Amino acid sequence: MIETLILMAIGAVAGVMAGLLGIGGGLIVVPALAFWLPATGIPADVALHAAIATSLASISVTAAASAWAHHRRGGVDARALAWLTPGLILGSGGGALVVAGISRSSLTVFVASFCLLAAWQIARPR
C-alpha cells in the first residue's frame, strides 16, 4: 500500500512540475525512482537503469494521450512528425542500447549533470 502511495506521489509531483514549468516528467521521475527503488529490493547497481526504463514506459502512456488530444485539435504538424519519426525511433533504440552498456557510476554522473543543466536552463536570468 505504501509503495502505491509513494509511486502516486512521484507521479503527481512529476505531473504538476510538467504542467507548471513545462519540464519533462522524467526529470522528476528518474531521480525519485533511482532513490526509492533500492529500498524496494531492486539492486543498487541496476536501480538507475530501471528508473530510466520505468520513466520512459510511463512517459509513453502520457505522451500518447497528449499527442492524441493535440491531434484532435489539429495541433500536430503531420509533415514534421513524418520527418522526425525515423530519427526518434533510431535515436531511442540506439540510446537504449548505449545505456545498457554504461556503468551505474557513469550513468549517475550523466543523469546528475543533465538535471543540473536543466535546472540552470530554468533558473538562469534572461
Short mmCIF file of C-alpha atoms in Angstrom, two decimals:
data_model
loop_
_atom_site.label_atom_id
_atom_site.label_comp_id
_atom_site.label_asym_id
_atom_site.label_seq_id
_atom_site.Cartn_x
_atom_site.Cartn_y
_atom_site.Cartn_z
CA MET A 1 0.00 0.00 0.00
CA ILE A 2 2.75 2.45 0.94
CA GLU A 3 4.57 1.64 -2.31
CA THR A 4 1.46 2.56 -4.27
CA LEU A 5 1.15 5.86 -2.41
CA ILE A 6 4.82 6.68 -2.99
CA LEU A 7 4.53 5.95 -6.71
CA MET A 8 1.35 8.00 -6.96
CA ALA A 9 3.07 10.89 -5.17
CA ILE A 10 6.06 10.74 -7.52
CA GLY A 11 3.69 10.73 -10.49
CA ALA A 12 1.69 13.63 -9.09
CA VAL A 13 4.78 15.75 -8.42
CA ALA A 14 6.11 14.99 -11.91
CA GLY A 15 2.76 15.87 -13.45
CA VAL A 16 2.44 19.13 -11.54
CA MET A 17 6.00 20.16 -12.37
CA ALA A 18 5.50 19.27 -16.03
CA GLY A 19 2.31 21.30 -16.18
CA LEU A 20 3.64 24.18 -14.10
CA LEU A 21 7.13 24.52 -15.55
CA GLY A 22 6.93 22.69 -18.86
CA ILE A 23 9.68 20.29 -17.83
CA GLY A 24 9.60 16.64 -18.73
CA GLY A 25 8.26 14.30 -16.09
CA GLY A 26 11.41 12.20 -16.40
CA LEU A 27 13.39 14.99 -14.77
CA ILE A 28 11.43 14.27 -11.58
CA VAL A 29 10.63 10.57 -12.02
CA VAL A 30 14.14 9.27 -12.78
CA PRO A 31 15.91 10.72 -9.71
CA ALA A 32 12.95 9.87 -7.45
CA LEU A 33 12.81 6.26 -8.62
CA ALA A 34 16.60 5.90 -8.54
CA PHE A 35 16.49 6.94 -4.87
CA TRP A 36 13.42 4.86 -3.98
CA LEU A 37 13.89 1.60 -5.94
CA PRO A 38 16.79 0.24 -3.83
CA ALA A 39 14.54 0.48 -0.76
CA THR A 40 12.13 -1.89 -2.53
CA GLY A 41 14.77 -4.56 -3.10
CA ILE A 42 15.96 -3.53 -6.56
CA PRO A 43 19.76 -3.91 -6.52
CA ALA A 44 21.51 -0.53 -6.40
CA ASP A 45 23.63 -1.38 -9.45
CA VAL A 46 20.52 -1.60 -11.66
CA ALA A 47 18.21 0.89 -9.91
CA LEU A 48 19.11 3.86 -12.13
CA HIS A 49 18.73 1.78 -15.29
CA ALA A 50 15.34 0.56 -14.02
CA ALA A 51 14.34 4.12 -13.12
CA ILE A 52 15.10 5.31 -16.66
CA ALA A 53 13.25 2.40 -18.27
CA THR A 54 10.25 2.82 -15.95
CA SER A 55 10.14 6.56 -16.58
CA LEU A 56 10.21 6.02 -20.35
CA ALA A 57 7.40 3.48 -20.13
CA SER A 58 5.25 5.85 -18.08
CA ILE A 59 6.03 8.81 -20.33
CA SER A 60 5.00 6.75 -23.37
CA VAL A 61 1.48 6.41 -21.98
CA THR A 62 1.07 10.09 -21.14
CA ALA A 63 2.72 11.22 -24.37
CA ALA A 64 0.36 9.09 -26.45
CA ALA A 65 -2.69 10.51 -24.68
CA SER A 66 -1.41 14.07 -25.00
CA ALA A 67 -0.47 13.62 -28.66
CA TRP A 68 -3.92 12.25 -29.44
CA ALA A 69 -5.59 15.23 -27.73
CA HIS A 70 -3.40 17.67 -29.67
CA HIS A 71 -4.07 15.78 -32.90
CA ARG A 72 -7.84 16.01 -32.38
CA ARG A 73 -7.48 19.79 -32.04
CA GLY A 74 -5.41 20.00 -35.23
CA GLY A 75 -2.20 20.85 -33.39
CA VAL A 76 0.07 18.15 -34.83
CA ASP A 77 2.16 19.04 -37.88
CA ALA A 78 1.98 15.73 -39.77
CA ARG A 79 4.82 16.67 -42.12
CA ALA A 80 7.19 17.49 -39.27
CA LEU A 81 6.13 14.32 -37.44
CA ALA A 82 6.85 12.22 -40.52
CA TRP A 83 10.38 13.63 -40.77
CA LEU A 84 11.06 13.40 -37.02
CA THR A 85 9.82 9.83 -36.55
CA PRO A 86 12.68 7.85 -38.19
CA GLY A 87 15.31 9.74 -36.19
CA LEU A 88 13.32 9.39 -32.99
CA ILE A 89 12.97 5.64 -33.49
CA LEU A 90 16.65 5.13 -34.34
CA GLY A 91 17.82 7.50 -31.63
CA SER A 92 15.70 5.99 -28.87
CA GLY A 93 16.71 2.46 -29.85
CA GLY A 94 20.36 3.47 -30.04
CA GLY A 95 20.13 5.27 -26.73
CA ALA A 96 18.65 2.19 -25.08
CA LEU A 97 21.50 0.05 -26.43
CA VAL A 98 24.11 2.55 -25.24
CA VAL A 99 22.63 2.96 -21.75
CA ALA A 100 22.60 -0.82 -21.28
CA GLY A 101 26.40 -0.80 -21.55
CA ILE A 102 27.04 2.18 -19.27
CA SER A 103 28.11 1.57 -15.69
CA ARG A 104 25.97 2.78 -12.82
CA SER A 105 28.57 5.36 -11.77
CA SER A 106 28.92 6.80 -15.28
CA LEU A 107 25.16 6.87 -15.74
CA THR A 108 24.74 8.58 -12.36
CA VAL A 109 27.16 11.34 -13.40
CA PHE A 110 25.39 11.74 -16.74
CA VAL A 111 21.89 11.92 -15.23
CA ALA A 112 23.00 14.28 -12.45
CA SER A 113 24.76 16.53 -14.98
CA PHE A 114 21.64 16.61 -17.14
CA CYS A 115 19.47 17.51 -14.14
CA LEU A 116 21.86 20.33 -13.18
CA LEU A 117 21.89 21.62 -16.76
CA ALA A 118 18.09 21.55 -16.86
CA ALA A 119 17.92 23.40 -13.54
CA TRP A 120 20.38 26.02 -14.80
CA GLN A 121 18.38 26.48 -18.02
CA ILE A 122 15.24 27.12 -15.98
CA ALA A 123 16.87 29.38 -13.37
CA ARG A 124 19.28 31.45 -15.46
CA PRO A 125 18.42 35.08 -16.00
CA ARG A 126 17.33 36.04 -19.49
#
